[in-house]
mmCIF file of C-alpha atoms and ligand atoms in Angstrom:
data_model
loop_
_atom_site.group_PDB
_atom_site.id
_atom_site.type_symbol
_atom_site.label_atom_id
_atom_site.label_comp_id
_atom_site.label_asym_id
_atom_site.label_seq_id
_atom_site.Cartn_x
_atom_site.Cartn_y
_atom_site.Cartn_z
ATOM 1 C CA UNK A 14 130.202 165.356 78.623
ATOM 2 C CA UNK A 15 127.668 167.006 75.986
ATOM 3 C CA UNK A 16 125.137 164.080 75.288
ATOM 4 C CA UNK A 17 122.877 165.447 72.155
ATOM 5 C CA UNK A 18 119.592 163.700 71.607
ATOM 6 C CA UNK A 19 118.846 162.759 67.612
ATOM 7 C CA UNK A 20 115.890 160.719 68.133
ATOM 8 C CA UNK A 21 113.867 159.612 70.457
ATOM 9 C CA UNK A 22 111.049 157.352 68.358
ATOM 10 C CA UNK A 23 108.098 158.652 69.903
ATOM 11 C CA UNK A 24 108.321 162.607 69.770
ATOM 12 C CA UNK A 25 106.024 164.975 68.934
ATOM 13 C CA UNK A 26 104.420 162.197 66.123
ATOM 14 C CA UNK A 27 104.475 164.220 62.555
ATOM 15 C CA UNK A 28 108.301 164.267 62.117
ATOM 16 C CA UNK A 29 108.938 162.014 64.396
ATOM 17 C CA UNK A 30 112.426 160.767 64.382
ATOM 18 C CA UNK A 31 114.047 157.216 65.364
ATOM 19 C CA UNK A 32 116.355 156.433 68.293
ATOM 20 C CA UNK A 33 119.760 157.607 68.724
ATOM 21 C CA UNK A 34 121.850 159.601 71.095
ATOM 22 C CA UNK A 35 125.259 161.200 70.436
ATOM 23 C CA UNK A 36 128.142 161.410 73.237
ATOM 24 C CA UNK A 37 130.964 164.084 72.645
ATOM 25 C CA UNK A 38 130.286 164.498 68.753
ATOM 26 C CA UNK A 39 132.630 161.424 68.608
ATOM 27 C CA UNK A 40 130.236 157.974 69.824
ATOM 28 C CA UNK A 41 126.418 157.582 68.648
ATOM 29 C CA UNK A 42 124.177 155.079 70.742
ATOM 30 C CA UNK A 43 121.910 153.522 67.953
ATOM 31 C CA UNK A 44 121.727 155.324 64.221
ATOM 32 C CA UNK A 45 117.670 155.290 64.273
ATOM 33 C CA UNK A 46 118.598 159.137 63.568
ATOM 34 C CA UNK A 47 121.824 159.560 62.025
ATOM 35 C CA UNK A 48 121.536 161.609 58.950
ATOM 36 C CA UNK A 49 118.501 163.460 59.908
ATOM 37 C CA UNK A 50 120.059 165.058 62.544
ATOM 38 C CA UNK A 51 122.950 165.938 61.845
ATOM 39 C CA UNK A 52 124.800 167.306 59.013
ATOM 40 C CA UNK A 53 127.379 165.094 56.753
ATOM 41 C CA UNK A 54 130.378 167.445 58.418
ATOM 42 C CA UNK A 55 128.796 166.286 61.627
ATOM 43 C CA UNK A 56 128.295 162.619 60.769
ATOM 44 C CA UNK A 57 131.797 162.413 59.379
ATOM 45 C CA UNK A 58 133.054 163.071 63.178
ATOM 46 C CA UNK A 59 131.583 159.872 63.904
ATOM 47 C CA UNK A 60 134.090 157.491 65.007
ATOM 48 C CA UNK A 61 131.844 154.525 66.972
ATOM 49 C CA UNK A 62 128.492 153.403 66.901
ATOM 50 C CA UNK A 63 127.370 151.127 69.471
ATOM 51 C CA UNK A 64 124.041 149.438 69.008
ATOM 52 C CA UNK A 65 122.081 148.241 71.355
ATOM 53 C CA UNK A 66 119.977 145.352 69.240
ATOM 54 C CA UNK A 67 119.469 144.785 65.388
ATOM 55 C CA UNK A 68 115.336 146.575 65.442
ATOM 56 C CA UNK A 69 115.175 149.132 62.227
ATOM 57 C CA UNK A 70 114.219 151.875 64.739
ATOM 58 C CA UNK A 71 117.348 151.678 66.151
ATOM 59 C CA UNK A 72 119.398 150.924 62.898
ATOM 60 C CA UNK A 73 117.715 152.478 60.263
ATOM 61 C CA UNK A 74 119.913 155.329 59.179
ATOM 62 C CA UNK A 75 122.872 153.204 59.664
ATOM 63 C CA UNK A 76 123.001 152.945 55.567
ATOM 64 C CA UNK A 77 122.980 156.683 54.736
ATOM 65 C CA UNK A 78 125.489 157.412 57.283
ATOM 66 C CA UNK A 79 127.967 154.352 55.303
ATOM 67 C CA UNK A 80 126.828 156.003 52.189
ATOM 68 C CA UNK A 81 127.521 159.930 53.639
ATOM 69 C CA UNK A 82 131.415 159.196 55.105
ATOM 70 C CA UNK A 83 132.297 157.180 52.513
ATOM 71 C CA UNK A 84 135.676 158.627 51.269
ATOM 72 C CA UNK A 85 135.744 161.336 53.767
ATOM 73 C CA UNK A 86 137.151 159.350 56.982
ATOM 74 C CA UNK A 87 141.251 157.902 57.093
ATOM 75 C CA UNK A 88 140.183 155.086 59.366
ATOM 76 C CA UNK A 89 137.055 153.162 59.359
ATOM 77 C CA UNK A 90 133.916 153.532 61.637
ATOM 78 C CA UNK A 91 133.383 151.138 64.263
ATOM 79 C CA UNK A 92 130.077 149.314 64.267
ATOM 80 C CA UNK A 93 130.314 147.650 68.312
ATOM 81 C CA UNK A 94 127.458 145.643 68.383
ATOM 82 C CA UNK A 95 126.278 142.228 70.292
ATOM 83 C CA UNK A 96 127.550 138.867 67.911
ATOM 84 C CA UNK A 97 124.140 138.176 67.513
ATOM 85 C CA UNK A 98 123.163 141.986 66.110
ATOM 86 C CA UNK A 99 126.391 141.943 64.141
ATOM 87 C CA UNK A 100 124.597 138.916 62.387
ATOM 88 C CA UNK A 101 121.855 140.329 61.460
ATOM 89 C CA UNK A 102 123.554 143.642 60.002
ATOM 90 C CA UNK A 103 125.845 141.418 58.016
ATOM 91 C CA UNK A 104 123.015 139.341 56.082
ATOM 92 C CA UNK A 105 120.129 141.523 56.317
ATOM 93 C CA UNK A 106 121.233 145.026 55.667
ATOM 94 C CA UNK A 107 124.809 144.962 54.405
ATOM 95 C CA UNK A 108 124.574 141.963 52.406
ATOM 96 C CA UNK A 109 124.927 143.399 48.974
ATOM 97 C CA UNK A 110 120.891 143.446 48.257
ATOM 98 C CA UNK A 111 119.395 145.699 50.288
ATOM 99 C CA UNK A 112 122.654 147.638 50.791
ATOM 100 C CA UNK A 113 126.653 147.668 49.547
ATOM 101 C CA UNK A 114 128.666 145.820 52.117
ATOM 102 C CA UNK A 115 131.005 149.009 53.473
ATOM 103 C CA UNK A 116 132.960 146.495 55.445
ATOM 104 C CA UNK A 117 134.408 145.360 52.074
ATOM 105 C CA UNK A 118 134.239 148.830 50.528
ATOM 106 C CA UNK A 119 136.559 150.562 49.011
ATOM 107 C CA UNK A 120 138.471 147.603 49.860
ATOM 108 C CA UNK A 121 138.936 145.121 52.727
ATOM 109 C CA UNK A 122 141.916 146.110 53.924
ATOM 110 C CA UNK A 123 140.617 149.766 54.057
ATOM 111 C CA UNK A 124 136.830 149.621 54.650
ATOM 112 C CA UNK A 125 134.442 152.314 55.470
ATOM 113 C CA UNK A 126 133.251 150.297 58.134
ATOM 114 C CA UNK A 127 134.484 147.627 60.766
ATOM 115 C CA UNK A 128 131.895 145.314 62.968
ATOM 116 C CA UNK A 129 133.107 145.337 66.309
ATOM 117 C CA UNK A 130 132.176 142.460 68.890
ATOM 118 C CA UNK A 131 130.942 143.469 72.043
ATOM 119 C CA UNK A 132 130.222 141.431 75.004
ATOM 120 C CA UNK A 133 128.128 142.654 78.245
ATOM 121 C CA UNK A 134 129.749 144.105 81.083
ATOM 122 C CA UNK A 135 132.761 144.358 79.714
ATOM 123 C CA UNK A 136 134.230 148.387 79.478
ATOM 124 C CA UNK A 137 135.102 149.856 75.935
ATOM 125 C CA UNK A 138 137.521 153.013 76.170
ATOM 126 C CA UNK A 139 136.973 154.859 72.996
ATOM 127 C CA UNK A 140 136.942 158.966 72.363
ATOM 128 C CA UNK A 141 137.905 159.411 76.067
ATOM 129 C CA UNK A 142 134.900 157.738 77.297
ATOM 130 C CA UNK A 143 133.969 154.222 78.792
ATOM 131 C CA UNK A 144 131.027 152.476 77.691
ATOM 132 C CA UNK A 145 129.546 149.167 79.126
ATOM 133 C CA UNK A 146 126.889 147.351 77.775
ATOM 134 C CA UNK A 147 124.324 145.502 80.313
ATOM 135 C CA UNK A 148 121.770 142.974 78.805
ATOM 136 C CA UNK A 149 118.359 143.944 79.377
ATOM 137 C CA UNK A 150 115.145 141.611 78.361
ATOM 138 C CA UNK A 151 113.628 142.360 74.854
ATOM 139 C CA UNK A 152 112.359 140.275 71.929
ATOM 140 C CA UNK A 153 115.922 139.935 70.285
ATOM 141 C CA UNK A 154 119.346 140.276 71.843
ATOM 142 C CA UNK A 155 119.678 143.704 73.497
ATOM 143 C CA UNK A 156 122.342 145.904 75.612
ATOM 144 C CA UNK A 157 121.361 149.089 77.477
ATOM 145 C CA UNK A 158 124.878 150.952 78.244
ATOM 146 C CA UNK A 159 126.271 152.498 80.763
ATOM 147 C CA UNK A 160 128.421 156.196 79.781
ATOM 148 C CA UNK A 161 130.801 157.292 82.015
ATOM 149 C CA UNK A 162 134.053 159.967 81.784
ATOM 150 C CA UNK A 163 136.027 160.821 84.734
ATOM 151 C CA UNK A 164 133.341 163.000 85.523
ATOM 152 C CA UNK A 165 129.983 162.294 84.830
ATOM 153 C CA UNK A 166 127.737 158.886 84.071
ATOM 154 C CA UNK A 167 124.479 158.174 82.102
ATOM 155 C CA UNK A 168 122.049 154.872 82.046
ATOM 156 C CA UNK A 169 120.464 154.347 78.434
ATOM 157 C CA UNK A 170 118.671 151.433 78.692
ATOM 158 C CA UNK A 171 116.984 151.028 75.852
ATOM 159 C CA UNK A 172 114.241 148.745 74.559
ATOM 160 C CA UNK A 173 112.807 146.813 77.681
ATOM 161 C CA UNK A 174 110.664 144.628 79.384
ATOM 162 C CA UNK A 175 111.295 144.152 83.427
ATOM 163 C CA UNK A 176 114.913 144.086 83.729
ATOM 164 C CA UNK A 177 116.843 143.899 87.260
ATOM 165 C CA UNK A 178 120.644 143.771 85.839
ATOM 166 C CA UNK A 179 120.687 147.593 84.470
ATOM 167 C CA UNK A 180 119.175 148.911 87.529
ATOM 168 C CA UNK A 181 121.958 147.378 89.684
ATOM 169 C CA UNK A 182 124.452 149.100 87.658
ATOM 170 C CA UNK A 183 122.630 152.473 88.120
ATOM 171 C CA UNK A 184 122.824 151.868 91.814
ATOM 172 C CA UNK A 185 126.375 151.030 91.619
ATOM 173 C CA UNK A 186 127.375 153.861 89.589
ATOM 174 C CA UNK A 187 129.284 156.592 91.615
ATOM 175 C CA UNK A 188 128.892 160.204 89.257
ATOM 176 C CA UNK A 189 125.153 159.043 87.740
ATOM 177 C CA UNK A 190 123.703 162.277 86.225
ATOM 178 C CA UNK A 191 120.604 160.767 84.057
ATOM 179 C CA UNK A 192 118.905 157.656 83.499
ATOM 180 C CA UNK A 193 117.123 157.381 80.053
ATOM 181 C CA UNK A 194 114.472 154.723 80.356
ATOM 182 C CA UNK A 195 111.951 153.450 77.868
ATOM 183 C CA UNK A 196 108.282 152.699 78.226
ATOM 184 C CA UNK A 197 106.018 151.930 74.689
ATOM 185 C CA UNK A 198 102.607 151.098 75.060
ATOM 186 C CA UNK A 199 99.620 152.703 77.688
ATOM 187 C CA UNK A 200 98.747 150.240 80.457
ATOM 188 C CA UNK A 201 95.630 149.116 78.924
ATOM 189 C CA UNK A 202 97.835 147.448 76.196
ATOM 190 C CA UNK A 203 99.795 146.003 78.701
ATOM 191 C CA UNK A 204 99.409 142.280 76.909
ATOM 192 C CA UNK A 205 101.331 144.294 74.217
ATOM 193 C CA UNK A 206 104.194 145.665 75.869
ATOM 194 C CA UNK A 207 104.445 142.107 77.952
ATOM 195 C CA UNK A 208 104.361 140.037 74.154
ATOM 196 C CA UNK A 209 106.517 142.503 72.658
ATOM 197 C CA UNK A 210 108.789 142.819 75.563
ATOM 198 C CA UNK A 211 108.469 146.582 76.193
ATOM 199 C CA UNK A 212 107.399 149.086 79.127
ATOM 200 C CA UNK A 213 103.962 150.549 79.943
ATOM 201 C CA UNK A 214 104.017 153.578 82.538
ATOM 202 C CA UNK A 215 102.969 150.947 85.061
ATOM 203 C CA UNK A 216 105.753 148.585 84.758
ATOM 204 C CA UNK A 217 107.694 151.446 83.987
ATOM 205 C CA UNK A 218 106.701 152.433 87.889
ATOM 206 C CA UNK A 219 107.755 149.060 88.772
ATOM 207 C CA UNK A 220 111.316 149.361 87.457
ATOM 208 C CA UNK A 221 111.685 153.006 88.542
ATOM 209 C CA UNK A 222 111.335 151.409 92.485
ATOM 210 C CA UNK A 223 114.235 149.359 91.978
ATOM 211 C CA UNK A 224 116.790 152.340 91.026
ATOM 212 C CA UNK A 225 117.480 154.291 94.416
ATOM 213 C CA UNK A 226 118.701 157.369 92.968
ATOM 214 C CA UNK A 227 117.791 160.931 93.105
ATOM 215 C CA UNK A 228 118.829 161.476 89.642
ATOM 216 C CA UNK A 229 116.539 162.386 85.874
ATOM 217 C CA UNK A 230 114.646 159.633 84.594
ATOM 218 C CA UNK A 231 113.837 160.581 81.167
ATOM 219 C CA UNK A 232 111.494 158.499 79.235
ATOM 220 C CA UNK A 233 111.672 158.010 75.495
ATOM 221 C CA UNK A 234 110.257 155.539 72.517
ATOM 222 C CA UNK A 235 106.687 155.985 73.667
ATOM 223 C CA UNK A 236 103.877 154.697 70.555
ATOM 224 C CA UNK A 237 103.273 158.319 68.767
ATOM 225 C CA UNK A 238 99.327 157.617 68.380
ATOM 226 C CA UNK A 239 99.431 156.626 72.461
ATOM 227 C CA UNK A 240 101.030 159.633 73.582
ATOM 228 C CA UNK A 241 97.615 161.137 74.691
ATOM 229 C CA UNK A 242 97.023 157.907 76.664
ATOM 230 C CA UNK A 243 100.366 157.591 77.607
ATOM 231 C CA UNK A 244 101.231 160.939 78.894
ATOM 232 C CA UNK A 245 98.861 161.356 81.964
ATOM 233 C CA UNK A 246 99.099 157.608 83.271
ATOM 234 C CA UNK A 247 103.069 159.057 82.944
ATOM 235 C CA UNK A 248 102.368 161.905 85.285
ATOM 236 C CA UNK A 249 100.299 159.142 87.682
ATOM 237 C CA UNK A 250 103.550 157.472 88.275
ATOM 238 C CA UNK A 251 103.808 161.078 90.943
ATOM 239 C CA UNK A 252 108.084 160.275 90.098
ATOM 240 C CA UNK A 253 109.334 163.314 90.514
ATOM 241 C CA UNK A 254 112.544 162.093 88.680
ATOM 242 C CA UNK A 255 110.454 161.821 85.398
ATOM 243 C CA UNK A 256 110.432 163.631 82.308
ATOM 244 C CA UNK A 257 110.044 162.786 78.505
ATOM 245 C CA UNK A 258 112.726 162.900 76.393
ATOM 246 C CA UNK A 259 112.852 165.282 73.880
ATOM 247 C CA UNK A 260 114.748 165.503 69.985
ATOM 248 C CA UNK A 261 117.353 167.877 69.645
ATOM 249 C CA UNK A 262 117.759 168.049 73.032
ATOM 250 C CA UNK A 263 121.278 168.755 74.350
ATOM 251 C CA UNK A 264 122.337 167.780 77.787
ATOM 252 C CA UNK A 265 125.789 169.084 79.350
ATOM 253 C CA UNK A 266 127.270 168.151 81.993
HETATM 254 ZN ZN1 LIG B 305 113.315 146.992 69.957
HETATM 255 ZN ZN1 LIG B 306 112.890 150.496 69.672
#
């Protein structure tokens, strides 16, 4: 599995790009990062995007990449999504005002892009992998997702306050290579990360005690101006399993 990292919304600040992963050159997790990352041969290779929940950072490119494959691709993209996210693509983004609806475009029999209905813990085979979304606890409706082949497994969980349901799957999860966890805000804004339903590197510490498994923890989607904060209460946690992130990063397995 070659898992390539386009964003990770809180690199190295200036230039700074939004969240999204890409699995195989074939499935991206999240299109905060499409089109900056890649180039339009690349993006046209694109067959799924699963999104975890409808927040611009982890949508945002999602209407250059419609606009870049348009008339390049024989079958349309997938767009797997939550109902709920779906929703909010549909009349906030798509909806003909702030951007053409592709899911009617060229034509509706022949779109550039279909919405796909997901539901949690159910298994979607697609580009010879299996992907399962778990519900995790943010502000809107959210999935983390669990990546597997026959070989190897990742954890993305994305945006996140305490959650117990992903970390069960990790546990449960026989070829687990990574774990990509968030955590936002420093632990003195930890009224914050609670309101806004995100991690600090303390409650970050928390969750990290409920997954039993020797395996990387990368962190991502830390605040750009907190990073100095962030980074040594980070290396307080004494995980050994912990590591940021990083864009452009490319992780084989
Ligand atoms: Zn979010
Ligand atoms: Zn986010």
């Amino acid at each position: 599995m070659e898992l390539r990292v386009l964003g990770c919304s809180g690199g190295e600040a200036d230039g700074e790009r939004l969240t999204g992963l890409l699995v195989n050159g074939c499935v991206a997790i999240d299109a905060g990062s499409i089109t900056p990352a890649l180039t339009v041969t690349e993006q046209v290779r694109i067959r799924h995007v699963f999104i975890s929940h409808s927040h611009l950072d982890h949508i945002c490119t999602l209407p250059f990449f419609t606009k870049n494959i348009f008339g390049h691709t024989q079958e349309p993209v997938e767009i797997h999504a939550l109902p709920e996210t779906l929703d909010v693509l549909r009349r906030h983004l798509f909806n003909d005002e702030l951007w053409p609806d592709f899911s009617v475009i060229p034509s509706p029999n022949d779109p550039t892009i279909r919405y796909t209905e997901i539901e949690p813990e159910h298994t979607y085979e697609v580009c010879g992998l299996r992907l399962t979304p778990i519900r995790v606890n943010h502000l809107v409706p959210c999935v983390g997702y669990r990546v597997e082949d026959d070989r190897d497994a990742f954890i993305f969980t994305s945006d996140t306050a305490e959650t117990d349901r992903i970390w069960e799957v990790a546990n449960a999860t026989p070829n687990l290579r990574l774990v990509i966890a968030e955590a936002s805000f420093p632990d003195e804004q930890a009224p914050l990360a609670e309101a806004s339903k995100h991690l600090t590197p303390a409650s970050l510490g928390a969750e990290l005690k409920k997954l039993h498994r020797d395996v990387p923890v990368r962190i991502y989607h830390l605040t750009p101006g907190d990073r100095p904060s962030m980074l040594p209460q980070l290396a307080a946690l004494g995980d050994p399993r912990l590591r940021l992130l990083a864009q452009d990063e490319r992780l084989v397995w």
